Short mmCIF file of C-alpha atoms in Angstrom, two decimals:
data_model
loop_
_atom_site.label_atom_id
_atom_site.label_comp_id
_atom_site.label_asym_id
_atom_site.label_seq_id
_atom_site.Cartn_x
_atom_site.Cartn_y
_atom_site.Cartn_z
CA UNK A 1 -37.55 30.51 19.30
CA UNK A 2 -41.13 29.36 18.88
CA UNK A 3 -42.20 32.40 16.86
CA UNK A 4 -40.51 35.21 14.95
CA UNK A 5 -38.27 36.12 17.90
CA UNK A 6 -34.66 35.32 17.07
CA UNK A 7 -32.83 37.34 19.74
CA UNK A 8 -33.60 37.70 23.44
CA UNK A 9 -31.72 40.42 25.31
CA UNK A 10 -31.69 40.45 29.11
CA UNK A 11 -31.00 43.13 31.64
CA UNK A 12 -29.09 41.51 34.51
CA UNK A 13 -29.98 43.00 37.90
CA UNK A 14 -33.47 42.04 38.99
CA UNK A 15 -33.97 39.88 35.90
CA UNK A 16 -31.25 37.23 35.94
CA UNK A 17 -29.72 38.04 39.32
CA UNK A 18 -31.27 38.90 42.69
CA UNK A 19 -29.19 41.90 43.81
CA UNK A 20 -31.04 42.85 46.97
CA UNK A 21 -28.18 41.49 49.04
CA UNK A 22 -25.44 42.95 46.85
CA UNK A 23 -26.07 46.22 45.01
CA UNK A 24 -29.12 47.22 47.04
CA UNK A 25 -27.44 46.41 50.35
CA UNK A 26 -24.37 48.38 49.24
CA UNK A 27 -26.60 51.35 48.41
CA UNK A 28 -28.18 51.32 51.87
CA UNK A 29 -24.81 50.97 53.59
CA UNK A 30 -23.28 53.79 51.55
CA UNK A 31 -26.17 56.14 52.29
CA UNK A 32 -25.79 55.38 55.99
CA UNK A 33 -22.01 55.86 55.79
CA UNK A 34 -22.31 59.40 54.43
CA UNK A 35 -25.45 60.58 56.23
CA UNK A 36 -25.70 58.52 59.41
CA UNK A 37 -29.33 57.84 58.54
CA UNK A 38 -30.91 54.42 58.29
CA UNK A 39 -32.72 53.75 55.04
CA UNK A 40 -34.17 50.50 53.76
CA UNK A 41 -33.78 48.38 50.66
CA UNK A 42 -37.50 48.74 49.90
CA UNK A 43 -37.05 52.52 49.63
CA UNK A 44 -34.72 52.00 46.67
CA UNK A 45 -37.79 51.27 44.56
CA UNK A 46 -38.85 54.93 44.60
CA UNK A 47 -35.60 55.77 42.80
CA UNK A 48 -35.81 52.83 40.41
CA UNK A 49 -39.27 54.07 39.46
CA UNK A 50 -37.75 57.24 37.98
CA UNK A 51 -35.72 57.62 34.83
CA UNK A 52 -32.03 58.37 35.17
CA UNK A 53 -31.21 56.09 38.09
CA UNK A 54 -30.14 52.87 36.43
CA UNK A 55 -26.61 53.74 37.64
CA UNK A 56 -26.57 52.70 41.32
CA UNK A 57 -23.73 55.11 42.09
CA UNK A 58 -25.76 57.99 40.68
CA UNK A 59 -28.82 56.83 42.59
CA UNK A 60 -26.88 56.59 45.85
CA UNK A 61 -25.32 60.02 45.35
CA UNK A 62 -28.74 61.60 44.73
CA UNK A 63 -30.20 59.88 47.79
CA UNK A 64 -27.35 61.10 49.99
CA UNK A 65 -27.88 64.65 48.79
CA UNK A 66 -31.62 64.41 49.36
CA UNK A 67 -30.84 63.51 52.97
CA UNK A 68 -28.51 66.48 53.38
CA UNK A 69 -25.17 64.87 52.63
CA UNK A 70 -22.58 66.48 50.40
CA UNK A 71 -20.57 63.52 49.13
CA UNK A 72 -19.48 63.72 45.52
CA UNK A 73 -20.16 61.02 42.95
CA UNK A 74 -16.57 59.69 42.93
CA UNK A 75 -16.50 59.50 46.75
CA UNK A 76 -19.78 57.64 46.76
CA UNK A 77 -18.60 55.26 44.05
CA UNK A 78 -15.40 54.44 45.95
CA UNK A 79 -17.20 53.70 49.22
CA UNK A 80 -19.97 51.79 47.48
CA UNK A 81 -17.45 49.48 45.84
CA UNK A 82 -15.77 48.81 49.17
CA UNK A 83 -19.06 47.50 50.50
CA UNK A 84 -19.79 45.60 47.29
CA UNK A 85 -16.43 43.86 46.81
CA UNK A 86 -15.16 43.71 50.39
CA UNK A 87 -11.93 41.73 50.43
CA UNK A 88 -13.14 39.53 47.60
CA UNK A 89 -14.87 36.96 49.79
CA UNK A 90 -16.78 38.92 52.42
CA UNK A 91 -18.25 41.69 50.28
CA UNK A 92 -21.91 41.98 49.39
CA UNK A 93 -21.18 40.49 45.98
CA UNK A 94 -21.16 37.10 47.71
CA UNK A 95 -24.87 37.56 48.51
CA UNK A 96 -26.01 37.55 44.88
CA UNK A 97 -28.38 34.83 43.73
CA UNK A 98 -28.87 33.59 40.16
CA UNK A 99 -32.57 33.45 39.26
CA UNK A 100 -32.80 31.43 36.03
CA UNK A 101 -31.97 27.70 35.98
CA UNK A 102 -29.14 26.72 33.67
CA UNK A 103 -31.38 24.23 31.85
CA UNK A 104 -33.55 27.11 30.65
CA UNK A 105 -30.59 29.17 29.47
CA UNK A 106 -29.31 26.16 27.60
CA UNK A 107 -32.70 25.54 25.98
CA UNK A 108 -33.16 29.19 24.97
CA UNK A 109 -29.60 29.44 23.62
CA UNK A 110 -30.28 26.34 21.52
CA UNK A 111 -33.33 27.95 19.90
CA UNK A 112 -32.03 31.47 19.26
CA UNK A 113 -29.45 34.03 20.31
CA UNK A 114 -29.18 35.36 23.86
CA UNK A 115 -27.54 38.68 24.77
CA UNK A 116 -27.04 40.99 27.75
CA UNK A 117 -27.43 44.76 28.02
CA UNK A 118 -26.63 45.90 31.56
CA UNK A 119 -25.69 48.98 33.53
CA UNK A 120 -23.00 46.99 35.32
CA UNK A 121 -19.31 47.39 34.68
CA UNK A 122 -17.63 44.62 32.73
CA UNK A 123 -15.71 43.54 35.83
CA UNK A 124 -18.88 43.20 37.90
CA UNK A 125 -20.66 41.27 35.19
CA UNK A 126 -17.72 38.98 34.45
CA UNK A 127 -17.43 38.06 38.13
CA UNK A 128 -21.11 37.11 38.34
CA UNK A 129 -21.22 35.22 35.04
CA UNK A 130 -18.09 33.28 35.97
CA UNK A 131 -19.38 32.51 39.45
CA UNK A 132 -22.66 31.12 38.14
CA UNK A 133 -21.06 29.56 35.01
CA UNK A 134 -23.45 31.38 32.68
CA UNK A 135 -21.19 33.35 30.32
CA UNK A 136 -21.22 30.71 27.58
CA UNK A 137 -24.92 31.21 26.88
CA UNK A 138 -24.69 34.87 25.82
CA UNK A 139 -23.26 35.69 22.39
CA UNK A 140 -23.31 39.46 22.74
CA UNK A 141 -22.75 41.51 25.90
CA UNK A 142 -22.88 45.28 26.37
CA UNK A 143 -21.95 46.85 29.73
CA UNK A 144 -21.59 50.46 30.86
CA UNK A 145 -17.91 50.24 29.89
CA UNK A 146 -18.79 49.59 26.26
CA UNK A 147 -20.91 52.65 25.49
CA UNK A 148 -20.79 56.38 26.12
CA UNK A 149 -24.50 56.99 26.59
CA UNK A 150 -26.11 54.76 29.19
CA UNK A 151 -29.75 53.79 29.57
CA UNK A 152 -32.31 55.23 28.90
CA UNK A 153 -30.41 55.82 25.65
CA UNK A 154 -30.84 52.86 23.28
CA UNK A 155 -27.18 52.68 22.22
CA UNK A 156 -26.50 49.34 23.90
CA UNK A 157 -29.51 47.67 22.30
CA UNK A 158 -28.65 49.09 18.89
CA UNK A 159 -25.11 47.77 19.26
CA UNK A 160 -26.43 44.29 20.01
CA UNK A 161 -28.89 44.42 17.11
CA UNK A 162 -26.11 45.47 14.75
CA UNK A 163 -28.55 46.33 11.98
CA UNK A 164 -30.97 43.47 12.54
CA UNK A 165 -34.73 43.89 12.58
CA UNK A 166 -35.63 45.03 16.13
CA UNK A 167 -39.07 43.43 15.85
CA UNK A 168 -37.37 40.02 15.92
CA UNK A 169 -35.85 40.74 19.33
CA UNK A 170 -37.13 41.00 22.88
CA UNK A 171 -35.65 42.93 25.79
CA UNK A 172 -36.40 41.82 29.36
CA UNK A 173 -35.90 44.45 32.05
CA UNK A 174 -37.21 45.65 35.38
CA UNK A 175 -36.95 49.42 35.49
CA UNK A 176 -37.99 52.61 33.74
CA UNK A 177 -34.74 53.13 31.85
CA UNK A 178 -34.89 49.57 30.49
CA UNK A 179 -38.35 50.27 29.08
CA UNK A 180 -37.33 53.64 27.66
CA UNK A 181 -34.21 52.24 25.99
CA UNK A 182 -36.26 49.43 24.50
CA UNK A 183 -38.90 51.83 23.20
CA UNK A 184 -36.29 54.09 21.59
CA UNK A 185 -34.62 51.12 19.92
CA UNK A 186 -38.03 49.81 18.74
CA UNK A 187 -37.36 46.50 20.49
CA UNK A 188 -40.42 44.79 22.06
CA UNK A 189 -40.16 44.92 25.86
CA UNK A 190 -41.17 42.53 28.63
CA UNK A 191 -41.15 43.72 32.22
CA UNK A 192 -39.91 41.42 34.98
CA UNK A 193 -41.24 42.34 38.44
CA UNK A 194 -41.86 39.73 41.16
CA UNK A 195 -45.50 39.24 42.04
CA UNK A 196 -46.44 41.10 45.23
CA UNK A 197 -43.18 43.07 45.34
CA UNK A 198 -42.79 46.80 46.01
CA UNK A 199 -41.20 47.03 42.58
CA UNK A 200 -44.29 45.61 40.87
CA UNK A 201 -46.64 47.84 42.86
CA UNK A 202 -44.67 50.96 41.96
CA UNK A 203 -43.60 50.22 38.39
CA UNK A 204 -45.97 47.69 36.88
CA UNK A 205 -48.38 50.26 35.44
CA UNK A 206 -45.56 52.61 34.40
CA UNK A 207 -43.83 49.87 32.42
CA UNK A 208 -47.09 48.99 30.70
CA UNK A 209 -47.68 52.65 29.86
CA UNK A 210 -44.19 52.71 28.31
CA UNK A 211 -45.14 49.82 26.05
CA UNK A 212 -44.34 46.62 27.94
CA UNK A 213 -46.09 43.71 26.23
CA UNK A 214 -46.46 41.97 29.59
CA UNK A 215 -45.22 42.10 33.16
CA UNK A 216 -43.83 38.71 34.15
CA UNK A 217 -43.24 37.47 37.68
CA UNK A 218 -39.90 35.99 36.61
CA UNK A 219 -37.76 35.64 33.51
CA UNK A 220 -38.46 31.91 33.77
CA UNK A 221 -41.95 32.67 32.40
CA UNK A 222 -40.48 33.55 28.99
CA UNK A 223 -41.42 30.18 27.48
CA UNK A 224 -45.03 30.61 28.56
CA UNK A 225 -45.18 34.09 27.01
CA UNK A 226 -43.63 32.90 23.76
CA UNK A 227 -46.06 30.00 23.54
CA UNK A 228 -49.03 32.32 24.01
CA UNK A 229 -47.74 34.79 21.45
CA UNK A 230 -46.20 32.50 18.85
CA UNK A 231 -48.34 33.93 16.07
CA UNK A 232 -48.04 37.61 17.05
#
């Protein structure tokens, strides 16, 4: 990269992929399925602004219980995945949108190492990376299937670092647990929250308080940030 950064680690949902139509829609549908109550995608941000809800199944289960439902985690997970996958072509997964142009991934991968640390399962991630032909740009990948302790624990970041100096890495994420994991691994953190979004309004200050070096509108602004901070 243009400065001392040699490794850039990305969260996936909300950073590289717009999941409002996939995971967020599945959350809303699952809550409605078990409670009969209509909730909105924008309301998800109140949960994402708390620690402990990086796991969408856990978030959905807690939301259902808050609304008076009694569904157990495994029941919620099963129904959620039915909405997400559908029959393979009609599920919400088909609504995902990739946010970073391939030319940028190619440029970044040519300058340093790119990696992924996500709360997704390996199957979910593999499907998305294959669909958008992006897998080849990431040398190291850690999913929820690869570690015992999930975010906000730093285990995934430490596994990617594999003994390397954390100050030579960056982690880009969009929620509280991303920032906490980054802080605990001593990896510099950049928040990614779209300008004017509910997410930015609710979490921008929190992420800064947790040590975010900046809050970017999009991961595509990484080059601009690196250029401004090349001597830091």
